Amino acid sequence: MTTPDKTAVVQVLRDISLLLQMKGENPFRSRAYDTAADRIAGLSEDLGALVREGRLQELPGIGQAIADKVSELLTTGKLAYYDTLRAEFPPGVLELVQVPDLGPKKALVLARQLGVDGVDALEKACREGRVRQLSGFGEKSEAKILAGVELYRRTRTPRRLLGEVMPVAERLLESIKTAPGVIRASVGGSLRRRAETVGDVDLIASAPDANAVFDAFSRAPEVAQVIGRGESKCSVRLREKDLQVDLRVLPDEDFATALHHFTGSKAHHVRLRGLAHERGLKISEWGIHRDDGTKLHVPDEVAFYRLLGMQYIPPELREDTGEIEAALEGRLPEDLVTMEDIQGAVHAHSTWSDGKNSLEEMARAAQALGLKFLTVTEHSQAAIYAGGLKEDDLRRQWDEIDRVNDTVKGVRLLKGIEVDILESGALDYSDGVLEKLEVVIGSIHVRHGMDEEQMTRRLLQAFDNPHLHILGHPTGRLIQNREPYPVRMEAVLDKAAERGVVVEVNGKPERLDLKTEHVRMALQRGVKLVVSCDAHRASDLANLAFAVATARRGWARRGDILNTLPAEQFITTLRKQRAA
Ligand code: DGT
Ligand code: CA
Ligand code: CA
Ligand code: ZN
């Protein structure tokens, strides 16, 4: 038996309040439980101690009856009263009341009369038009419940990392492309914009018959459950990661406008609608219409933006952060960096430190992707936990790199290091070793707890070492897992610009560091960047695409990214940068 914590106790009290409301009890009884829940939630003292010392009922708002129940719950891990009460109601009804604007009375009617036992079933009932048939409900309340369900999901389902979702979305997209009659298909939503996290997956396809596509889609092995199906939209939940996918299928003439609509972002759309209005046009989910109602033919998104007198705006830029003004004035960069521009991958580990694949395996993987070089940057000696290399180990590693470079053709392993930036700002190797390396990335891996001034000084100090080429994962954040360490990014980027230190855009899905906003800050200062994969196994080379996406979202052009250069030029440019 696990002892319930304060949060669990508060939850039980709130549940009891809701169940009493469903039961139609005197409102003052249910309110007593809510008041007690509030009181306990706000306690600064230890709840267990209060209960043991019999002081709980002395608190204002908590009577003897409730104090006894809390005590029972804390000491036995169960509460008989709660279990009995719950058994009087259909399963799932407590989940239903979590939907915004769905009160206990209505939730109970839905559970009893339609047998809905949870939010998924509720959504299905709404989409099938079964809710509007109940007395006391209508089309309006059905739509309102659906909106509530969406909000419920948005606030509860954790957002997923871009890099985590992309592979499964691409698999689904491939299967949709081969479904009966499909003409065009694409991902949409935040995934297409390459946002760092995504709430759900949006897919858009064109085909003469949506039903045939939905049938095929529903049978895909990734799909666990169909949660809603209408004329043009089918929503499913995937087996993997409890992820929702919305697929829209439309006639091909509507594909471009639908793709645009479901790519978002909402902020970008709001601005576009305003602009369209000034031109006597109306943009909606259903296309672009003139004021007189005639629908315009929009073959693709380039045409879409042209109709508004703008340059084409790539999806990664559609966030209303200045892209609309730039596109209207024709000053949106046309040479944003692409995957095709990338000559080599930066930042790879092998079995020499904490990587899972040998140098040769890494080289072959890079070769298979058509990369011309891969910078091998193991950890340095201070990183004991990550198999950091001693200076002596490096020389032996270089022999193996030479051997692999002779064996694996078309791709070159560059001799590098990811050297720790120590607490003092000094680097973890002697200058004598660092100067022999082709690529020196400096990163912070320990002592994240320093304050902003100390951390900023640590980084600025590291930039004074002329052998440092690249600052690795500059803020150390792990998305949804670890806050960035505090650092004055302006000062760091100012000095990087001044001293020719290149900054990494790390493509590891949980890092994406620099992040989009910092990429823009760096570019405004003329800082050069590399896109990296931070690979610890061969398959991590795929991370490069996420680094490129993040760089694009920060408006990086081909010329801003140094690993668009061939290997030899890449190495000499890193040195020249520091010498200037
Ligand atoms: P997410 O899923 O939270 O990561 O973010 P999105 O952007 O993918 O949002 P989602 O899935 O709710 O909707 C996909 C796109 O559809 C969204 O980016 C813009 C469009 N859209 C959805 N609802 C609305 C709306 O109420 N108004 C407008 N203008 N567009 C909407
Ligand atoms: Ca989405
Ligand atoms: Ca969606
Ligand atoms: Zn690192």
XYZ file of C-alpha atoms and ligand atoms in Angstrom:
614
model
C 0.000 0.000 0.000
C 1.326 3.420 -0.852
C 0.415 6.304 1.414
C -1.580 8.895 -0.511
C 0.113 12.267 -0.639
C -1.519 15.643 -0.154
C -2.401 15.932 -3.843
C -4.160 12.574 -3.793
C -6.137 13.509 -0.685
C -7.220 16.791 -2.255
C -8.297 14.905 -5.382
C -10.456 12.477 -3.405
C -12.177 15.356 -1.581
C -12.909 17.105 -4.856
C -14.243 13.875 -6.357
C -16.558 13.411 -3.386
C -17.850 16.932 -3.848
C -18.634 16.217 -7.509
C -20.299 12.906 -6.733
C -22.470 14.572 -4.097
C -23.504 17.172 -6.646
C -24.452 14.430 -9.085
C -26.424 12.775 -6.381
C -28.382 15.989 -5.912
C -27.363 16.345 -2.277
C -27.711 19.590 -0.417
C -25.140 21.928 -2.062
C -23.772 22.880 1.303
C -22.512 19.310 1.832
C -20.551 19.220 -1.417
C -19.215 22.694 -0.749
C -17.830 21.505 2.591
C -15.625 19.017 0.732
C -14.420 21.670 -1.685
C -13.593 24.015 1.154
C -11.648 21.283 2.914
C -9.837 20.473 -0.331
C -8.849 24.121 -0.770
C -7.689 24.348 2.801
C -5.536 21.206 2.592
C -4.126 22.164 -0.807
C -2.954 25.435 0.676
C -1.353 23.907 3.773
C 2.232 24.803 4.452
C 2.433 22.340 7.355
C 2.847 18.610 6.859
C -0.601 17.007 6.446
C 0.535 13.685 7.944
C 1.735 15.395 11.115
C -1.510 17.373 11.482
C -3.527 14.165 11.212
C -1.325 12.201 13.617
C -1.574 14.956 16.173
C -5.343 15.188 15.698
C -5.105 18.868 14.815
C -6.692 18.716 11.348
C -10.247 19.424 12.573
C -8.975 22.516 14.352
C -8.379 24.193 11.011
C -11.143 26.561 9.927
C -13.331 24.929 7.286
C -12.571 21.331 8.282
C -15.096 19.546 10.467
C -14.753 16.320 12.401
C -16.452 14.172 9.746
C -14.090 15.229 6.996
C -11.049 15.096 9.271
C -11.930 11.483 10.088
C -12.156 10.643 6.401
C -8.783 12.239 5.661
C -7.329 10.296 8.565
C -8.767 7.020 7.275
C -7.391 7.717 3.831
C -3.942 8.568 5.123
C -3.654 5.660 7.505
C -5.259 2.911 5.421
C -4.716 4.221 1.906
C -8.465 3.766 1.273
C -11.710 5.469 2.093
C -14.783 3.263 2.331
C -17.208 6.182 2.002
C -15.565 7.262 -1.265
C -15.592 3.743 -2.714
C -19.279 3.250 -1.892
C -20.195 6.621 -3.346
C -18.287 5.969 -6.549
C -19.951 2.605 -7.004
C -23.320 4.357 -7.278
C -22.266 6.035 -10.532
C -21.318 4.816 -13.985
C -17.581 4.440 -14.654
C -15.784 7.365 -16.228
C -18.192 10.008 -15.024
C -15.459 11.677 -12.978
C -13.393 11.943 -16.131
C -16.296 13.552 -17.986
C -16.641 16.367 -15.470
C -13.037 17.333 -16.163
C -14.197 18.616 -19.564
C -14.470 22.396 -19.281
C -18.077 23.619 -18.999
C -19.450 20.130 -18.460
C -21.065 20.139 -15.035
C -21.742 17.069 -12.879
C -25.460 16.865 -13.714
C -24.918 16.879 -17.473
C -21.981 14.510 -17.217
C -24.185 12.051 -15.389
C -26.926 12.216 -18.002
C -24.382 11.570 -20.760
C -22.850 8.656 -18.896
C -26.205 7.069 -18.017
C -28.127 7.620 -21.230
C -25.380 7.238 -23.810
C -23.100 4.939 -21.874
C -20.107 7.186 -22.490
C -17.398 6.104 -20.077
C -14.759 8.692 -20.760
C -13.687 11.623 -22.868
C -12.907 9.554 -25.980
C -16.381 8.032 -25.936
C -17.915 11.444 -25.323
C -16.176 12.899 -28.347
C -17.381 9.997 -30.458
C -20.973 10.454 -29.277
C -20.845 14.154 -30.160
C -19.413 13.486 -33.611
C -22.094 10.914 -34.284
C -24.745 13.458 -33.363
C -26.058 11.374 -30.477
C -25.701 14.070 -27.831
C -28.092 16.497 -29.537
C -30.818 13.865 -29.380
C -30.912 13.873 -25.593
C -33.470 16.110 -24.003
C -31.872 19.189 -22.509
C -29.073 19.060 -25.111
C -29.025 20.522 -28.607
C -26.700 21.064 -31.515
C -25.258 24.072 -29.748
C -24.409 22.263 -26.547
C -23.008 19.379 -28.581
C -20.610 21.768 -30.322
C -19.767 23.353 -26.996
C -18.925 19.977 -25.500
C -16.695 19.185 -28.478
C -14.840 22.443 -27.978
C -14.506 21.535 -24.296
C -13.090 18.124 -25.205
C -10.471 19.773 -27.394
C -9.496 22.146 -24.618
C -9.383 19.268 -22.139
C -6.958 17.380 -24.370
C -4.843 20.419 -25.035
C -4.364 21.158 -21.372
C -3.785 17.565 -20.302
C -1.867 15.718 -22.949
C 1.800 16.452 -22.610
C 3.320 17.901 -25.738
C 5.731 15.590 -27.540
C 9.161 16.342 -28.850
C 9.361 17.080 -32.562
C 12.035 14.446 -33.054
C 10.012 11.856 -31.213
C 6.894 12.322 -33.332
C 8.400 12.923 -36.749
C 9.316 9.289 -37.567
C 5.843 7.903 -36.810
C 4.161 10.799 -38.643
C 6.288 10.142 -41.693
C 5.441 6.451 -41.624
C 1.738 7.282 -41.513
C 2.134 9.804 -44.299
C 3.768 7.188 -46.508
C 0.894 4.789 -45.937
C -1.623 7.521 -46.740
C 0.172 8.338 -49.960
C -0.479 4.779 -51.132
C -4.135 4.736 -49.985
C -6.794 4.458 -52.745
C -7.069 7.573 -54.906
C -4.697 9.794 -52.952
C -3.262 12.563 -55.127
C -1.315 14.740 -52.693
C -0.564 14.348 -48.995
C 1.435 16.254 -46.410
C 1.890 16.705 -42.713
C 0.436 19.942 -41.382
C 0.145 21.754 -38.062
C 2.984 22.363 -35.659
C 4.791 19.343 -37.053
C 5.051 20.929 -40.493
C 6.171 24.181 -38.910
C 8.790 22.093 -37.054
C 7.840 23.487 -33.676
C 10.005 22.060 -30.916
C 7.055 20.245 -29.369
C 3.760 19.159 -30.901
C 0.338 18.601 -29.372
C -0.992 16.280 -32.048
C -0.272 15.228 -35.604
C -2.176 16.820 -38.484
C -2.203 15.154 -41.883
C -3.822 16.548 -45.015
C -4.496 14.621 -48.220
C -6.438 15.033 -51.421
C -8.474 12.252 -53.015
C -11.821 11.958 -54.767
C -13.237 9.716 -52.052
C -12.318 10.507 -48.444
C -14.001 7.374 -47.136
C -11.694 5.016 -48.951
C -8.705 6.866 -47.503
C -10.169 6.817 -43.988
C -10.777 3.070 -44.252
C -7.151 2.453 -45.157
C -5.909 4.898 -42.524
C -7.979 3.283 -39.752
C -6.415 -0.078 -40.567
C -2.819 1.174 -40.323
C -0.873 -0.897 -37.799
C 0.053 2.229 -35.817
C -3.600 3.055 -35.119
C -5.085 1.908 -31.807
C -8.528 3.469 -32.000
C -10.671 5.671 -34.227
C -11.996 8.471 -32.037
C -13.988 10.372 -34.587
C -14.892 10.175 -38.225
C -16.796 12.662 -40.321
C -17.066 13.662 -43.967
C -13.619 15.177 -44.313
C -11.888 14.450 -41.011
C -10.868 11.297 -39.242
C -9.173 11.364 -35.838
C -7.374 8.419 -34.337
C -5.271 7.621 -31.340
C -2.003 5.824 -31.972
C -0.681 2.856 -30.035
C 2.586 4.666 -29.628
C 2.859 7.451 -27.066
C -0.880 8.014 -26.771
C -0.669 10.368 -29.708
C -3.677 11.785 -31.570
C -3.671 12.146 -35.338
C -6.161 14.271 -37.292
C -6.381 13.355 -40.971
C -8.249 15.622 -43.366
C -9.080 14.484 -46.877
C -10.406 16.924 -49.482
C -10.887 17.208 -53.238
C -7.605 18.136 -54.888
C -8.749 21.648 -55.854
C -9.018 22.433 -52.129
C -5.732 20.832 -51.147
C -3.501 23.918 -51.136
C -5.856 26.099 -49.107
C -6.625 23.281 -46.670
C -2.959 22.472 -46.256
C -2.314 26.118 -45.600
C -5.150 26.374 -43.112
C -4.162 23.294 -41.150
C -0.508 24.243 -41.100
C -1.146 27.361 -39.048
C -0.011 28.920 -36.952
C -3.145 30.562 -35.715
C -1.259 33.804 -35.116
C 0.037 33.773 -38.694
C -3.488 33.185 -39.994
C -5.047 35.994 -38.040
C -2.670 38.458 -39.704
C -3.215 36.988 -43.161
C -6.977 37.219 -42.814
C -6.686 40.892 -42.056
C -4.512 41.458 -45.097
C -6.867 39.485 -47.310
C -9.797 41.520 -46.081
C -8.103 44.733 -47.252
C -7.893 43.182 -50.702
C -11.540 42.177 -50.771
C -10.745 38.527 -50.141
C -11.876 36.119 -47.470
C -9.618 33.308 -46.298
C -11.138 30.369 -44.502
C -10.788 26.665 -44.024
C -12.751 26.316 -47.279
C -10.483 28.398 -49.489
C -10.121 31.956 -50.676
C -13.301 33.715 -51.762
C -13.982 37.133 -53.225
C -16.481 39.358 -51.466
C -19.072 38.363 -54.096
C -18.658 34.734 -53.084
C -16.666 33.428 -56.046
C -13.976 31.000 -55.094
C -10.441 31.515 -56.350
C -8.397 28.719 -57.838
C -5.335 28.162 -55.673
C -3.122 25.408 -57.087
C -0.442 25.576 -54.393
C 0.829 27.634 -51.472
C 3.081 29.765 -53.672
C -0.064 30.905 -55.485
C -1.768 31.396 -52.133
C 0.777 33.942 -50.988
C 0.987 35.527 -54.436
C -2.739 36.292 -54.236
C -1.965 38.315 -51.136
C 0.895 40.113 -52.853
C 3.534 38.345 -50.829
C 6.576 36.151 -51.203
C 6.052 32.492 -50.384
C 6.517 31.932 -46.652
C 7.969 28.533 -45.711
C 6.011 26.718 -42.972
C 8.828 27.001 -40.410
C 8.474 30.796 -40.492
C 4.694 31.008 -40.071
C 4.577 32.270 -36.493
C 3.840 35.983 -36.970
C 7.278 37.010 -35.840
C 7.940 39.441 -38.682
C 7.675 37.056 -41.625
C 4.505 38.695 -42.954
C 5.987 42.194 -43.111
C 9.147 40.807 -44.702
C 7.191 38.821 -47.303
C 5.086 41.863 -48.193
C 8.232 43.918 -48.735
C 9.986 41.111 -50.609
C 12.816 40.851 -48.137
C 12.243 37.333 -46.877
C 15.444 35.342 -47.464
C 15.090 32.996 -50.441
C 18.112 30.942 -49.446
C 17.117 29.615 -46.036
C 19.357 26.684 -45.240
C 18.066 23.268 -46.347
C 19.164 19.701 -45.655
C 20.535 19.522 -49.200
C 22.954 22.342 -48.390
C 24.588 20.409 -45.572
C 27.945 18.906 -46.506
C 28.839 17.328 -43.219
C 27.508 16.510 -39.792
C 28.958 18.102 -36.692
C 29.183 16.601 -33.194
C 29.348 12.816 -33.120
C 30.405 10.414 -30.386
C 31.503 6.816 -30.879
C 32.354 3.863 -28.651
C 35.553 5.765 -27.857
C 33.448 7.767 -25.371
C 29.732 7.304 -24.683
C 28.524 6.488 -28.208
C 26.984 3.146 -29.159
C 28.587 2.638 -32.589
C 32.188 2.305 -33.722
C 33.908 4.995 -35.749
C 33.623 2.868 -38.846
C 29.894 2.335 -38.313
C 29.415 6.059 -37.848
C 31.369 6.770 -41.015
C 29.326 4.294 -43.022
C 26.076 5.768 -41.716
C 27.219 9.247 -42.740
C 28.236 7.909 -46.138
C 24.808 6.311 -46.590
C 23.208 9.712 -46.017
C 25.423 11.274 -48.643
C 27.363 13.364 -46.130
C 30.910 14.334 -47.078
C 32.273 14.585 -43.565
C 31.509 13.875 -39.929
C 33.269 15.600 -37.055
C 34.168 13.098 -34.371
C 33.933 14.949 -31.080
C 34.163 12.644 -28.087
C 33.995 13.866 -24.530
C 37.151 15.097 -22.806
C 38.794 13.765 -19.652
C 36.699 15.669 -17.087
C 33.580 13.925 -18.357
C 34.379 10.679 -16.565
C 30.723 9.611 -16.497
C 30.665 9.808 -20.310
C 33.880 7.914 -20.954
C 35.848 11.099 -21.569
C 39.192 10.636 -23.347
C 42.588 11.324 -21.816
C 44.989 13.269 -24.010
C 46.872 10.022 -24.701
C 43.721 8.198 -25.826
C 43.293 10.823 -28.530
C 46.481 9.857 -30.338
C 45.346 6.235 -30.557
C 41.947 7.403 -31.726
C 43.518 9.456 -34.513
C 45.204 6.273 -35.815
C 41.831 4.614 -36.037
C 40.299 7.662 -37.705
C 43.065 7.515 -40.312
C 42.371 3.840 -40.877
C 38.600 4.416 -41.258
C 39.224 7.326 -43.608
C 41.304 5.000 -45.804
C 38.618 2.312 -45.743
C 35.322 4.174 -46.052
C 35.237 6.205 -49.244
C 33.444 9.443 -49.964
C 33.155 10.560 -46.377
C 35.865 11.947 -44.100
C 35.970 11.741 -40.334
C 37.361 14.959 -38.900
C 39.453 14.833 -35.751
C 37.687 16.799 -33.089
C 36.696 16.963 -29.460
C 33.791 18.108 -27.350
C 35.942 19.561 -24.633
C 34.432 20.429 -21.273
C 34.342 24.075 -20.329
C 35.421 23.819 -16.714
C 33.981 25.813 -13.884
C 36.704 28.429 -14.283
C 36.050 28.804 -17.986
C 39.292 26.960 -18.805
C 39.133 24.097 -21.290
C 39.708 20.512 -20.200
C 42.785 19.892 -22.445
C 46.133 21.584 -22.796
C 46.610 24.035 -25.649
C 49.217 21.690 -27.107
C 46.551 19.046 -27.729
C 43.753 21.410 -28.692
C 45.804 23.050 -31.437
C 46.274 19.686 -33.158
C 42.541 19.083 -33.443
C 40.578 19.977 -36.547
C 37.326 20.787 -34.726
C 37.055 21.915 -31.096
C 33.576 22.156 -29.601
C 33.467 23.500 -26.061
C 30.476 22.537 -23.906
C 29.305 22.810 -20.352
C 28.299 19.476 -18.831
C 28.673 19.914 -15.081
C 28.035 22.559 -12.480
C 24.809 23.822 -14.013
C 23.910 25.465 -10.719
C 26.054 28.558 -11.088
C 24.228 31.882 -11.143
C 23.768 34.003 -14.231
C 26.825 36.180 -13.697
C 29.112 33.260 -12.939
C 27.824 31.225 -15.860
C 28.140 34.120 -18.285
C 31.697 34.760 -17.099
C 32.495 31.050 -17.489
C 31.457 31.104 -21.147
C 33.094 34.430 -21.957
C 36.291 33.177 -20.367
C 36.222 30.063 -22.559
C 36.015 32.274 -25.650
C 39.423 33.701 -24.741
C 40.998 30.362 -25.574
C 41.953 30.732 -29.251
C 41.640 26.976 -29.860
C 37.927 26.854 -29.146
C 36.011 26.862 -32.436
C 32.422 26.114 -31.545
C 30.265 26.653 -28.461
C 28.222 23.453 -27.955
C 24.583 23.330 -26.770
C 24.835 26.867 -25.356
C 22.112 26.788 -22.703
C 22.188 23.142 -21.608
C 18.421 22.880 -21.555
C 16.601 19.575 -21.917
C 13.095 20.309 -23.156
C 10.467 19.442 -20.508
C 13.245 18.046 -18.351
C 15.854 20.582 -17.381
C 15.774 24.361 -17.420
C 18.511 26.128 -19.346
C 21.275 27.317 -17.074
C 20.994 31.033 -16.462
C 23.199 32.975 -18.843
C 23.148 36.426 -20.401
C 22.727 35.259 -23.948
C 23.170 38.768 -25.420
C 26.602 39.070 -23.829
C 27.599 35.577 -24.944
C 26.502 36.177 -28.532
C 28.086 39.645 -28.625
C 31.421 38.185 -27.682
C 30.996 35.187 -30.018
C 30.484 37.671 -32.853
C 33.426 39.782 -31.818
C 35.823 36.861 -31.352
C 34.658 34.638 -34.204
C 33.371 31.820 -32.028
C 30.887 29.694 -33.965
C 27.741 28.594 -32.144
C 26.077 25.210 -32.381
C 22.430 24.577 -33.189
C 22.193 21.155 -31.565
C 19.559 18.962 -33.241
C 19.077 16.394 -30.506
C 15.275 16.424 -30.028
C 15.408 17.169 -26.295
C 18.006 19.892 -26.754
C 17.355 22.049 -29.857
C 19.920 24.395 -28.417
C 20.342 27.145 -29.616
C 16.607 27.457 -29.797
C 14.788 29.414 -32.501
C 14.757 32.798 -30.737
C 18.447 32.548 -29.913
C 19.276 31.611 -33.502
C 17.749 34.897 -34.585
C 19.615 36.789 -31.909
C 22.869 35.202 -33.048
C 22.278 35.973 -36.715
C 21.411 39.585 -35.983
C 24.899 39.874 -34.511
C 26.555 38.172 -37.469
C 27.463 35.047 -35.486
C 28.169 32.000 -37.661
C 26.465 28.718 -36.786
C 26.839 24.988 -37.308
C 23.926 22.563 -37.338
C 24.748 19.433 -35.389
C 23.381 15.978 -34.708
C 24.992 15.340 -31.292
C 24.983 11.689 -32.355
C 25.524 8.937 -29.821
C 24.559 6.219 -32.301
C 24.386 5.941 -36.069
C 20.638 6.580 -36.248
C 21.120 9.918 -34.451
C 22.500 11.378 -37.655
C 18.815 11.982 -38.392
C 18.962 14.728 -35.744
C 20.611 16.939 -38.344
C 17.203 17.562 -39.877
C 15.902 18.969 -36.578
C 18.896 21.269 -36.280
C 18.312 22.481 -39.833
C 14.631 23.040 -39.028
C 15.485 25.033 -35.916
C 17.987 27.104 -37.878
C 15.360 27.777 -40.556
C 12.830 28.796 -37.916
C 15.457 31.304 -36.816
C 15.757 32.514 -40.435
C 19.242 31.089 -41.008
C 20.492 31.225 -44.581
C 22.890 28.847 -46.255
C 25.801 31.239 -45.754
C 25.170 31.477 -42.018
C 25.811 27.767 -41.497
C 29.437 26.702 -41.754
C 28.858 22.997 -42.309
C 27.400 23.832 -45.693
C 31.074 24.121 -46.706
C 33.186 21.202 -47.961
C 35.377 19.577 -45.284
C 38.651 21.332 -46.002
C 37.035 24.740 -46.263
C 35.009 24.035 -43.131
C 38.191 23.402 -41.134
C 40.049 26.417 -42.470
C 37.042 28.681 -41.918
C 36.768 27.622 -38.267
C 40.418 28.653 -37.798
C 40.167 31.820 -39.831
C 37.140 32.894 -37.812
C 39.196 32.790 -34.622
C 42.211 34.454 -36.155
C 40.266 37.443 -37.480
P -0.356 21.736 -31.711
O -1.148 20.639 -32.284
O -0.872 22.225 -30.414
O 1.099 21.411 -31.630
O -0.438 23.021 -32.681
P -1.093 23.132 -34.122
O -0.665 24.439 -34.675
O -0.775 21.929 -34.929
O -2.628 23.245 -33.792
P -3.882 22.297 -34.118
O -3.480 20.879 -34.280
O -4.891 22.602 -33.082
O -4.452 22.868 -35.473
C -3.722 22.750 -36.668
C -3.829 24.023 -37.438
O -5.184 24.235 -37.861
C -3.478 25.265 -36.673
O -2.096 25.518 -36.651
C -4.227 26.319 -37.425
C -5.480 25.604 -37.859
N -6.569 25.884 -36.917
C -7.105 25.044 -36.033
N -8.063 25.643 -35.317
C -8.119 26.897 -35.764
C -8.900 28.049 -35.421
O -9.742 28.013 -34.536
N -8.645 29.190 -36.118
C -7.698 29.253 -37.099
N -7.483 30.391 -37.736
N -6.969 28.197 -37.423
C -7.158 27.050 -36.777
Ca -1.354 19.778 -34.366
Ca -4.905 18.875 -34.705
Zn 27.516 17.617 -24.973
